[in-house]
Coordinates of N, CA and C and ligand atoms in Angstrom, one line a residue:
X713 N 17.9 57.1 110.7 CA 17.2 58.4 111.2 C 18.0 59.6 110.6
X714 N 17.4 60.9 109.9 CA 18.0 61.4 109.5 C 18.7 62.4 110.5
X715 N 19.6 63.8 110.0 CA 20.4 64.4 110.6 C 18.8 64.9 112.0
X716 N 17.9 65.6 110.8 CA 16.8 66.9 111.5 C 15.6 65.9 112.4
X717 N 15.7 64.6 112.0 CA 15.0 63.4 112.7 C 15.5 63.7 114.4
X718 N 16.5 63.2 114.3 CA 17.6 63.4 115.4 C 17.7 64.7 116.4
X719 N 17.7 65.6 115.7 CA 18.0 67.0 116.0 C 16.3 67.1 116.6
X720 N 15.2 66.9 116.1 CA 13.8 67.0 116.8 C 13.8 66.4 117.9
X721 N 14.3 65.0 117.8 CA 14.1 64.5 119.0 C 15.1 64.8 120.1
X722 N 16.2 65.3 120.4 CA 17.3 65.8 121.2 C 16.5 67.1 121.6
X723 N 15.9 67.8 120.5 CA 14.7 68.9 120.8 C 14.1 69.1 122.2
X724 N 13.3 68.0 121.9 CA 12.2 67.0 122.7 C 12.7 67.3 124.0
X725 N 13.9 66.4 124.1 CA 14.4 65.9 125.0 C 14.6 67.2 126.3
X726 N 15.6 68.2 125.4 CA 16.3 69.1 126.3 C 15.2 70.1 126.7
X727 N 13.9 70.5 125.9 CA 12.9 71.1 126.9 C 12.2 70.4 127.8
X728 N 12.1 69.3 128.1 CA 12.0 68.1 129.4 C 12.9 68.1 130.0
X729 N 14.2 68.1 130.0 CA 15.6 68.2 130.9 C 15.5 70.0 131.9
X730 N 14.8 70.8 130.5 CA 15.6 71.9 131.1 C 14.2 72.5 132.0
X731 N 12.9 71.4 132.1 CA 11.8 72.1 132.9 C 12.1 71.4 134.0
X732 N 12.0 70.1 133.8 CA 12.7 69.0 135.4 C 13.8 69.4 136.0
X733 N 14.7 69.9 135.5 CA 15.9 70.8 135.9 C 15.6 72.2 136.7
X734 N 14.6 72.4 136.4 CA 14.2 74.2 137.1 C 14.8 75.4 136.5
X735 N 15.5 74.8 134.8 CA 15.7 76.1 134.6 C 14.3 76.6 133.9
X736 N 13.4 76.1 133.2 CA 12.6 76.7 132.6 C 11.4 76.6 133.7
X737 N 10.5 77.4 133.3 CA 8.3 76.6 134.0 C 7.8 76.7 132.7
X738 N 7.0 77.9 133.2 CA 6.1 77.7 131.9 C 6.1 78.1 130.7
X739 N 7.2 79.5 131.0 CA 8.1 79.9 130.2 C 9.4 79.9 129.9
X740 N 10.2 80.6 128.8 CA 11.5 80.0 128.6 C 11.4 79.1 127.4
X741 N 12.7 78.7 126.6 CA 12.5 78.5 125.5 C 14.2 77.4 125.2
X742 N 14.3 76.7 124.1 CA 15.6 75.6 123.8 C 15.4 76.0 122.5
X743 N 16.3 76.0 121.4 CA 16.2 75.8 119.7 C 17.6 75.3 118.9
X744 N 17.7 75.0 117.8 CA 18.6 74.2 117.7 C 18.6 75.0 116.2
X745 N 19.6 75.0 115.6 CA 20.0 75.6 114.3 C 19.1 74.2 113.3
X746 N 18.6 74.6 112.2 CA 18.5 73.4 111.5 C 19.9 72.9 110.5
X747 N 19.8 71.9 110.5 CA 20.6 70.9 110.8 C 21.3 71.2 109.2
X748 N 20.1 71.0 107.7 CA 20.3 71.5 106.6 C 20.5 72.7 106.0
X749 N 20.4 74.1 106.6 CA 20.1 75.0 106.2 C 20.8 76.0 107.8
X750 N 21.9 76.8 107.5 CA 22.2 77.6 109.0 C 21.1 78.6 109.0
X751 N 20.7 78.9 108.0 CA 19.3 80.3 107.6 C 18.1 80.2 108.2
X752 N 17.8 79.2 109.2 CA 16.7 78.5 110.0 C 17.0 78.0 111.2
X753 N 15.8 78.1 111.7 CA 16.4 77.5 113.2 C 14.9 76.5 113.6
X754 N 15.1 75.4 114.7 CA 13.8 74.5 115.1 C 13.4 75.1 116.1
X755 N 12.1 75.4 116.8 CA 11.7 75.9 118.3 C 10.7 75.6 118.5
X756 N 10.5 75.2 119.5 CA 8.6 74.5 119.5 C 7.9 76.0 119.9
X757 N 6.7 75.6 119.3 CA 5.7 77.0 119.1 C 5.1 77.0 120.6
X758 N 4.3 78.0 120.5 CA 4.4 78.8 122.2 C 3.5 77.5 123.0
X759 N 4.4 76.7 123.7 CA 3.7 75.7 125.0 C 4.9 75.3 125.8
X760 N 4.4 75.3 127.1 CA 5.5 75.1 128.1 C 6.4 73.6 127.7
X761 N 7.5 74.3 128.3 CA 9.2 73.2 127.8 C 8.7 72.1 128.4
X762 N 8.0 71.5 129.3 CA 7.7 70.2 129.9 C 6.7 69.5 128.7
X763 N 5.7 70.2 128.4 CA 5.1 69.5 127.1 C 5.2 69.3 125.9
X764 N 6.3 70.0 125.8 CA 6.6 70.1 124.0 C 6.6 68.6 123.4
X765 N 6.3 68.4 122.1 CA 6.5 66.7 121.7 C 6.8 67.2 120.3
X766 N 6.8 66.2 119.8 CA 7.9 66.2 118.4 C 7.3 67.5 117.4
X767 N 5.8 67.0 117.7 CA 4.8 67.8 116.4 C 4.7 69.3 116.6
X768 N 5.4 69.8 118.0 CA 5.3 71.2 118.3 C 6.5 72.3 117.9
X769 N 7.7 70.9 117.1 CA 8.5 72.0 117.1 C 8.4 72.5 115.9
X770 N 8.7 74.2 115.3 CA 8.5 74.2 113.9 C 9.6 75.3 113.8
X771 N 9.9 74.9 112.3 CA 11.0 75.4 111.6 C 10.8 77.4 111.1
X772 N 11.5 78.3 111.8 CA 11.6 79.2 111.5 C 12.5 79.8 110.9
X773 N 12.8 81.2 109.8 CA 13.8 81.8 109.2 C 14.5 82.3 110.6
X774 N 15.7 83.0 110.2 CA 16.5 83.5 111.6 C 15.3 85.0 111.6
X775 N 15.0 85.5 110.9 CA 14.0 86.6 111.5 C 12.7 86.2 112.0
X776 N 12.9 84.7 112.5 CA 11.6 84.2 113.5 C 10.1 84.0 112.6
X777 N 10.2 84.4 111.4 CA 9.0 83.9 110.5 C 8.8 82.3 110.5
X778 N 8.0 81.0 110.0 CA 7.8 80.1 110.0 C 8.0 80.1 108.6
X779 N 8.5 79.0 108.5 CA 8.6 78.6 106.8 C 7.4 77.5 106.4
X780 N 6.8 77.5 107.4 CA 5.7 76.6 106.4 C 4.3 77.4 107.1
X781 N 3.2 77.1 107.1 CA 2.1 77.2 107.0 C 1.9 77.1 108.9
X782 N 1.5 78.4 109.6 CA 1.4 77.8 110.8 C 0.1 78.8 111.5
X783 N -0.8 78.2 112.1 CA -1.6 79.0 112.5 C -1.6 78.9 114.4
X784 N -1.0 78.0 114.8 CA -0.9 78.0 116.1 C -0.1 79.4 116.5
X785 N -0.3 79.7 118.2 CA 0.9 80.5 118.7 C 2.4 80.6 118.6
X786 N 2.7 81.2 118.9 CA 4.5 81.2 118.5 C 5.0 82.3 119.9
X787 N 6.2 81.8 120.7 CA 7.1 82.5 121.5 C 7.1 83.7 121.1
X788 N 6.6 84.9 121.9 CA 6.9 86.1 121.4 C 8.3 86.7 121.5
X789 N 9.0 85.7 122.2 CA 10.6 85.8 122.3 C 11.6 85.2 121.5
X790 N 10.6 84.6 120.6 CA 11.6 83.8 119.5 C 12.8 84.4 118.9
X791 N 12.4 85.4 118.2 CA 13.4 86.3 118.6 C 15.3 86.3 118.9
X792 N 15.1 86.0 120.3 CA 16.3 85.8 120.6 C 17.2 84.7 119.4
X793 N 16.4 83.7 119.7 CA 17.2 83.1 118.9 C 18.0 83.0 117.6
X794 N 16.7 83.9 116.3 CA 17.6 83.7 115.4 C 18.3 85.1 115.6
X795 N 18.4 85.9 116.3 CA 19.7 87.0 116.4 C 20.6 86.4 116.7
X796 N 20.4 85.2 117.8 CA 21.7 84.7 118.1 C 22.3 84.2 116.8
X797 N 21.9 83.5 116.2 CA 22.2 82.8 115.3 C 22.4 83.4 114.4
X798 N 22.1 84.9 113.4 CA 22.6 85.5 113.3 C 24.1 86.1 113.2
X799 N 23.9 86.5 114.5 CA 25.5 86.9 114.5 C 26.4 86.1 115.1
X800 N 26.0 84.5 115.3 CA 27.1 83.9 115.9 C 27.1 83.0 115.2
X801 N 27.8 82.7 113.8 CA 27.7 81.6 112.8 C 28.2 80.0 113.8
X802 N 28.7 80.2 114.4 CA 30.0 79.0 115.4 C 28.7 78.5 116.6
X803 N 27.2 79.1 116.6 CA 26.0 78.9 117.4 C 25.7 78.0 116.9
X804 N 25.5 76.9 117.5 CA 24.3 75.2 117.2 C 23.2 75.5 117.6
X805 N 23.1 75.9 119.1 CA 21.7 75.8 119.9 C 22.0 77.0 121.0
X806 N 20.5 77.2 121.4 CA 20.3 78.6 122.3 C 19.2 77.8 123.3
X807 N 19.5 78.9 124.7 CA 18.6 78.2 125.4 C 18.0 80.3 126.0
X808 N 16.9 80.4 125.9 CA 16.2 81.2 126.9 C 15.3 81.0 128.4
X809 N 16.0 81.4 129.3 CA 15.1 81.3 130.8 C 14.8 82.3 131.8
X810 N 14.1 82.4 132.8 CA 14.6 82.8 133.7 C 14.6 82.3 135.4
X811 N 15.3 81.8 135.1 CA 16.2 81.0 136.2 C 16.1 81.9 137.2
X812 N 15.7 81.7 138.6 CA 15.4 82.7 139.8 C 16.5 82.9 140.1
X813 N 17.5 82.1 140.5 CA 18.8 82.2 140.9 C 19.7 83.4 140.1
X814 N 20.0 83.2 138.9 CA 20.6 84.4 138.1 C 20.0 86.1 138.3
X815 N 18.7 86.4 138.8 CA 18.2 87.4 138.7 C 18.9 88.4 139.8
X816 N 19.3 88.0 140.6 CA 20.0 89.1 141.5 C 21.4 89.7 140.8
X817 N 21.9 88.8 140.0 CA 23.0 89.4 138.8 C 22.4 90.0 138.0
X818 N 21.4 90.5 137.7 CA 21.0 90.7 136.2 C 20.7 92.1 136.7
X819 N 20.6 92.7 137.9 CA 19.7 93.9 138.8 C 21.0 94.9 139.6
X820 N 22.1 94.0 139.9 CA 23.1 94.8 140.6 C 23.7 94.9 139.8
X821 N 25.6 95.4 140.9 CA 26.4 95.6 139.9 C 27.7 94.1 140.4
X822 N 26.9 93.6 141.3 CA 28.0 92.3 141.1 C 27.9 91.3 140.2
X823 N 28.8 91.3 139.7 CA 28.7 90.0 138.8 C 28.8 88.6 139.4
X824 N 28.4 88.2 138.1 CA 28.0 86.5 137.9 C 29.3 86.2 137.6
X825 N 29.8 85.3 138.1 CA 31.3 84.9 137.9 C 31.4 83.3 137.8
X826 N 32.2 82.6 137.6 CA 31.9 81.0 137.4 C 33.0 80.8 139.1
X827 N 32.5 80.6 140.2 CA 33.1 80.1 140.9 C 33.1 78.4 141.4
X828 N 32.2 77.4 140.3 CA 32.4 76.1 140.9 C 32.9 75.6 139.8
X829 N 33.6 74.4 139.6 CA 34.1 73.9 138.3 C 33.2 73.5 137.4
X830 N 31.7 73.3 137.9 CA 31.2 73.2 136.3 C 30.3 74.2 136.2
X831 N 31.0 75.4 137.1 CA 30.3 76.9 136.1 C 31.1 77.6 135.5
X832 N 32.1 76.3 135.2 CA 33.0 77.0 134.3 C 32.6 77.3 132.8
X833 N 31.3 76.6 132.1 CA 30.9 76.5 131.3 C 30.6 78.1 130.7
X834 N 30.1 78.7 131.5 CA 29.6 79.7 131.2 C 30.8 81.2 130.9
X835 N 32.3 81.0 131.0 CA 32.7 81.1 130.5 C 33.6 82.8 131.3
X836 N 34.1 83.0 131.4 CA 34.7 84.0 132.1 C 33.9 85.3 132.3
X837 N 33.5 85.4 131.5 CA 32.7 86.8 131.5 C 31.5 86.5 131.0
X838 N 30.5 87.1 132.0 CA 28.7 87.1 131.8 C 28.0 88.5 131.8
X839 N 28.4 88.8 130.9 CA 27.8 90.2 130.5 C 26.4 90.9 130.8
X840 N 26.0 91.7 131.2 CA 24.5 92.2 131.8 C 23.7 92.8 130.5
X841 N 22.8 92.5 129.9 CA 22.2 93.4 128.7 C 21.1 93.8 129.1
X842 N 21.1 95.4 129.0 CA 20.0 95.6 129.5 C 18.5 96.9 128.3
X843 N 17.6 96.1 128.0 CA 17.2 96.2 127.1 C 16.8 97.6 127.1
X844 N 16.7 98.5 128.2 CA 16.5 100.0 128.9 C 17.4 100.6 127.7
X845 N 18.6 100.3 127.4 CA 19.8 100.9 127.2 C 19.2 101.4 125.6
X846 N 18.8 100.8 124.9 CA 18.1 101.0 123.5 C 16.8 101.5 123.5
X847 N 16.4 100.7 124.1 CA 14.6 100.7 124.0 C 13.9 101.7 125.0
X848 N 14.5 102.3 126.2 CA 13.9 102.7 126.8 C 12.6 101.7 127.5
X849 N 11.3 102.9 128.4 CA 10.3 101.5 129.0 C 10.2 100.7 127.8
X850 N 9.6 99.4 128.1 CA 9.9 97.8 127.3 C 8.7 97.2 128.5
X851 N 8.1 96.5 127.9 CA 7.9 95.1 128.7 C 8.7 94.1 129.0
X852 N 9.8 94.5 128.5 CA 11.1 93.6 128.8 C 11.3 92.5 127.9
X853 N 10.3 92.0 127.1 CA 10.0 91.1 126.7 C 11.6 91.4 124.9
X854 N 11.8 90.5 124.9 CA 12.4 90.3 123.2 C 11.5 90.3 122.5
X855 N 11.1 91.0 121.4 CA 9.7 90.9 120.9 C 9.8 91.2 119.8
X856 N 11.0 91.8 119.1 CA 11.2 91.8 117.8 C 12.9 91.7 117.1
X857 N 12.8 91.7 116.1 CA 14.3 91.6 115.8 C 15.4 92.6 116.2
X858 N 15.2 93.6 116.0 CA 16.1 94.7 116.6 C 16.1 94.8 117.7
X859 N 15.2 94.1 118.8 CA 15.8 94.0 120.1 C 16.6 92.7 120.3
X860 N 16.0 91.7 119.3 CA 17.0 90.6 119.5 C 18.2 91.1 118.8
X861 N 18.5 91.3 118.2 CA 20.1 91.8 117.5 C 21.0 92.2 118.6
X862 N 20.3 93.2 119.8 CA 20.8 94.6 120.6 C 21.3 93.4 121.8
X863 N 20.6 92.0 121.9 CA 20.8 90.9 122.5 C 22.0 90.5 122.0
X864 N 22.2 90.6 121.0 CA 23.0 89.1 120.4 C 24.1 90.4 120.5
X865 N 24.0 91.5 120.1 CA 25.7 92.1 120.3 C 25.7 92.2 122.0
X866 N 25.0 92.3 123.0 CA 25.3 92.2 124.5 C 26.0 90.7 124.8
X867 N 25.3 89.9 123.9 CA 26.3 88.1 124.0 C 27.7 88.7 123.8
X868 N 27.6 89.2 122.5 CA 29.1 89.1 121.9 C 29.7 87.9 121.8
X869 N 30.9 87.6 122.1 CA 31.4 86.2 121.8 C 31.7 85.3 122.7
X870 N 30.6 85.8 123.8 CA 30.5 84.9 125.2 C 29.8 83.8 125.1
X871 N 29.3 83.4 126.2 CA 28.5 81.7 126.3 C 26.9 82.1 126.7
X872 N 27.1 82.8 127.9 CA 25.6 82.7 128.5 C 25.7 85.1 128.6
X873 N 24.9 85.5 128.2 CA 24.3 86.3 128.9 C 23.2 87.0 129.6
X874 N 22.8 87.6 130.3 CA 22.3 87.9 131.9 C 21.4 89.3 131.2
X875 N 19.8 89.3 131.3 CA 19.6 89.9 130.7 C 18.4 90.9 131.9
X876 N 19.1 92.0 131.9 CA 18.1 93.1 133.5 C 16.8 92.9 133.4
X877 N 16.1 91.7 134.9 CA 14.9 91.9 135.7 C 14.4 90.7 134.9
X878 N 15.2 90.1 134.3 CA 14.6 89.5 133.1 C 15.4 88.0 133.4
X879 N 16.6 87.5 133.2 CA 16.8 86.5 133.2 C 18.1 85.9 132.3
X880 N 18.1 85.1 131.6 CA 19.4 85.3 130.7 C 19.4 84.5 129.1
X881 N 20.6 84.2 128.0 CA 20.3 83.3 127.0 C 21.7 82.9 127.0
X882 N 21.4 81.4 127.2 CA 22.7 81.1 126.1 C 22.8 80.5 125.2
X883 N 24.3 80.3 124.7 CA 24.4 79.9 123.4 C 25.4 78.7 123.2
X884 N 25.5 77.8 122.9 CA 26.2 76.8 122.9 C 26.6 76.2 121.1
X885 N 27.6 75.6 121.3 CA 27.8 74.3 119.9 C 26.7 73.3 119.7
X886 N 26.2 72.9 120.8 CA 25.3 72.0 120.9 C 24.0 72.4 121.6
X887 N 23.3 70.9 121.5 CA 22.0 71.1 123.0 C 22.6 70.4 123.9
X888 N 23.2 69.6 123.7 CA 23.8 68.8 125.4 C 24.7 70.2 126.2
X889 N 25.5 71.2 125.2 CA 26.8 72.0 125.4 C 25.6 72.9 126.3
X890 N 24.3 73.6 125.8 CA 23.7 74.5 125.8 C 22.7 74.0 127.2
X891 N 22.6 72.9 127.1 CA 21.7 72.4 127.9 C 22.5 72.2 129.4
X892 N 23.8 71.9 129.3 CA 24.9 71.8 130.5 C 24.8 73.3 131.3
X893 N 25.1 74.3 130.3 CA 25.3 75.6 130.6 C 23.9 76.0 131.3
X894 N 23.1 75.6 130.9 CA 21.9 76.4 131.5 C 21.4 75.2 132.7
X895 N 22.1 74.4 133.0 CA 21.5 73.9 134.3 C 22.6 74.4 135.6
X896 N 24.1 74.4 135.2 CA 24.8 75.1 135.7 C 25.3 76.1 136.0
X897 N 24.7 77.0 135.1 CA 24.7 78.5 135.5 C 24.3 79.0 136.4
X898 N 22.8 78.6 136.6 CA 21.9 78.8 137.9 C 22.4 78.1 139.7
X899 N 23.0 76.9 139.2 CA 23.4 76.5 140.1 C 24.9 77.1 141.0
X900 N 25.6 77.3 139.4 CA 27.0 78.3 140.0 C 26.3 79.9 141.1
X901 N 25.0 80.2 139.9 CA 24.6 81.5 141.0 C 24.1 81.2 142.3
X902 N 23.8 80.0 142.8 CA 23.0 79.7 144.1 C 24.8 79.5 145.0
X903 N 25.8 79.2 144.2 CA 26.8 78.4 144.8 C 27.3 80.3 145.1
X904 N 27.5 81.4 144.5 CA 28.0 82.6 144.7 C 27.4 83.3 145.6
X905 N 26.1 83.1 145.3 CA 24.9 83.8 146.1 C 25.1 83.4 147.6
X906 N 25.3 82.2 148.3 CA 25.8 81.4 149.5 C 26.6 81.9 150.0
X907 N 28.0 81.8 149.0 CA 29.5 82.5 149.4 C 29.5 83.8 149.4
X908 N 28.7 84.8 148.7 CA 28.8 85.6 149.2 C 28.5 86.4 150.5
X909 N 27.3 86.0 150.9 CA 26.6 86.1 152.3 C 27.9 85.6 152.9
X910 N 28.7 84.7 153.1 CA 30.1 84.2 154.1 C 30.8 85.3 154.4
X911 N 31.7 85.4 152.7 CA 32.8 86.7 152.9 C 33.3 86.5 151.7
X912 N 34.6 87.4 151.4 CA 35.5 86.8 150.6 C 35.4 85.5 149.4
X913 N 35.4 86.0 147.9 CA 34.8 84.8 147.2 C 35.7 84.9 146.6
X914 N 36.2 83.4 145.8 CA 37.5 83.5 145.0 C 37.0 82.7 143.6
X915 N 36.7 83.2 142.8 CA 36.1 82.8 141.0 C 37.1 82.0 140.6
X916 N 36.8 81.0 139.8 CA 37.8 80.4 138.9 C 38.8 81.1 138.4
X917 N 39.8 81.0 137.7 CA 40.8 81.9 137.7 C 40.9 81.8 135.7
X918 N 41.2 82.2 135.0 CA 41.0 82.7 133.4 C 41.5 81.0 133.3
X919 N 42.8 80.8 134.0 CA 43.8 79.6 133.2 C 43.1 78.2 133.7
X920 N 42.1 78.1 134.6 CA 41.1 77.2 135.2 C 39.7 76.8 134.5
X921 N 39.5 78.3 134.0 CA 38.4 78.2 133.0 C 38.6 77.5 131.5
X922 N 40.3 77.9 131.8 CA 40.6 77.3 129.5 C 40.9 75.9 130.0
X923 N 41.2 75.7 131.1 CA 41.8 74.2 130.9 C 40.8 73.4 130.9
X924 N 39.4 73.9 131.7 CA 38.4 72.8 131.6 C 37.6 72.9 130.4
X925 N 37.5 73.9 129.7 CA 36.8 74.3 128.4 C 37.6 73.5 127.5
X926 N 39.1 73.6 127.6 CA 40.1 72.8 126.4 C 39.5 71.2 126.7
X927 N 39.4 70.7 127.8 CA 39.1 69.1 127.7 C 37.8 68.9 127.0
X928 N 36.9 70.1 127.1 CA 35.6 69.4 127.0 C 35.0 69.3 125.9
X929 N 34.7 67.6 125.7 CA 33.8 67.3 124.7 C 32.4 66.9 124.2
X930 N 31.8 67.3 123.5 CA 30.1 67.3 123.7 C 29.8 66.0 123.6
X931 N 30.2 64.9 123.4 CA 30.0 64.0 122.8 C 30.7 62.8 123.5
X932 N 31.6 63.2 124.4 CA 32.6 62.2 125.4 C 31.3 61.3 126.1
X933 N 31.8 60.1 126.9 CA 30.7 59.6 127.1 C 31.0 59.9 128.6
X934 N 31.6 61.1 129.0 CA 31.2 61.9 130.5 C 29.7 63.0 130.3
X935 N 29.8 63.3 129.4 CA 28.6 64.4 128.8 C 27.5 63.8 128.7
X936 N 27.6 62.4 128.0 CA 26.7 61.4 127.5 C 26.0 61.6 128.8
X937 N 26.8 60.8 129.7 CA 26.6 60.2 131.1 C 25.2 61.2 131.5
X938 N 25.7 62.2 131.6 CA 24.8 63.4 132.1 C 23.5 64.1 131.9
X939 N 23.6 63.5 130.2 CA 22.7 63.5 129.0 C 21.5 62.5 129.4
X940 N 22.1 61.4 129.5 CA 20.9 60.3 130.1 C 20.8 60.6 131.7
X941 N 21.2 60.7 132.4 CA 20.8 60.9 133.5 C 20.1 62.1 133.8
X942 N 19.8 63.4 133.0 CA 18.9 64.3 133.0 C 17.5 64.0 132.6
X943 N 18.0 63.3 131.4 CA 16.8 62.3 130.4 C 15.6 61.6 131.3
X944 N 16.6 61.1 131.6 CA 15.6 59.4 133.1 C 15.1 60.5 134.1
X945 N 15.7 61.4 134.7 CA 15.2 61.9 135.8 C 13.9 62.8 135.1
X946 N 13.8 63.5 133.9 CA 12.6 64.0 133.4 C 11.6 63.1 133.0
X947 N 12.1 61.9 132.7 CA 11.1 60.9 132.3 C 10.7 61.0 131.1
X948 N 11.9 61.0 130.4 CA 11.8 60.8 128.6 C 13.1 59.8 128.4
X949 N 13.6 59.2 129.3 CA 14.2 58.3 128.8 C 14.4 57.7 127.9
X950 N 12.9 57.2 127.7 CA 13.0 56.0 126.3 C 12.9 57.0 125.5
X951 N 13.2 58.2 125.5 CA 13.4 58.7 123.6 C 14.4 58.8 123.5
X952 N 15.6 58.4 124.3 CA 17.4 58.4 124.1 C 17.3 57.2 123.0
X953 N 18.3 57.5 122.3 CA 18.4 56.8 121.2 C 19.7 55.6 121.7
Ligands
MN1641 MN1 11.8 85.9 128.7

């Protein structure tokens, strides 16, 4: 199977993980750099993350054009991605959602902080981008390259950013890296969101966040572990290789 064989099918996989997961519904979006070429990226054309199947994903330039012949719909937020990819050469895969949980971060002024050990993923700082700040009224929507760009410098050389009334993107080495981060992120915000109604919250601490980022490997078969066990619970199992 070749490299982009592989890479479709992991595709596949992580828009099934990431709708059975609840970070995506009907909207929301996964893509993966292509595999031969950093100048492109894969994204399935506009159908909810639970349906997508092989034949849906298609290959676009980073300015979100299609390279081959396509008359179907297309994500009007595609967008995001190749800006990500763009300005983050060290980007594999991006995920766009909006995760209900994250939205009360994306509106105030408290931040999103990684307070459980696997919201350490997302990385010490989660930045607020708020599309107002350029664009003035917007539909909110990412809808063209210059707003995705205004995106990709609000990432900067973070993991996940929080994007106002809207929701968030991240960015990962991988789709398992990317796909971790966005099941976790939402869950670290339900874990903040709790603690803070209590009192007193105490975040991971900078030297807590490097040590668990220093162990971690995309590819270890603890990640694996997690990989198939999202897999089976979506019920695409049998496309794990
Ligand atoms: Mn959106």
């Amino acid at each position: 199977m070749s490299d982009l064989d592989r890479i479709v099918r992991e595709l596949v996989i992580a828009n099934r993980i990431l709708a059975n997961e609840d970070v995506v519904d009907a909207y929301g979006h996964v893509s993966h750099r292509h595999p031969d070429d950093p100048g492109r990226y894969l994204l399935a054309r506009s159908v909810s993350p639970e349906l997508v199947e092989r034949g849906d994903i298609v290959e676009f330039t980073l300015d979100g054009l299609p390279t081959g012949e396509e008359t179907r719909a297309l994500y009007l937020e595609r967008f995001i991605h190749g800006a990500i990819y763009e300005a983050r050469p060290d980007v594999m895969a991006v995920v766009h959602a909006h995760a209900e949980a994250v939205l009360p971060f994306t509106v105030t002024k408290t931040p999103l902080r990684p307070v459980i050990h696997s919201g350490s993923f997302m990385g010490a700082e989660v930045p607020v981008w708020d599309i107002a700040d350029q664009f003035g009224d917007t539909n909110l929507l990412v809808a063209n390259m210059a707003q995705g760009r205004d995106l990709a410098r609000g990432l900067g050389g973070n993991n996940v950013v929080l994007m106002r009334g809207h929701g968030f993107a991240a960015a990962a080495r991988s789709l398992i890296e990317v796909v971790r981060m966005s099941v976790y992120t939402p869950r670290n915000a339900r874990a903040l969101l709790a603690a803070l109604a209590l009192g007193e919250v105490k975040p991971l601490s900078r030297g807590e966040i490097n040590a668990r980022n220093a162990g971690y490997k995309p590819y270890s078969p603890e990640t694996q572990r997690a990989w198939e066990y999202w897999a089976r619970r979506a019920g695409c199992g049998d496309m794990l290789g």
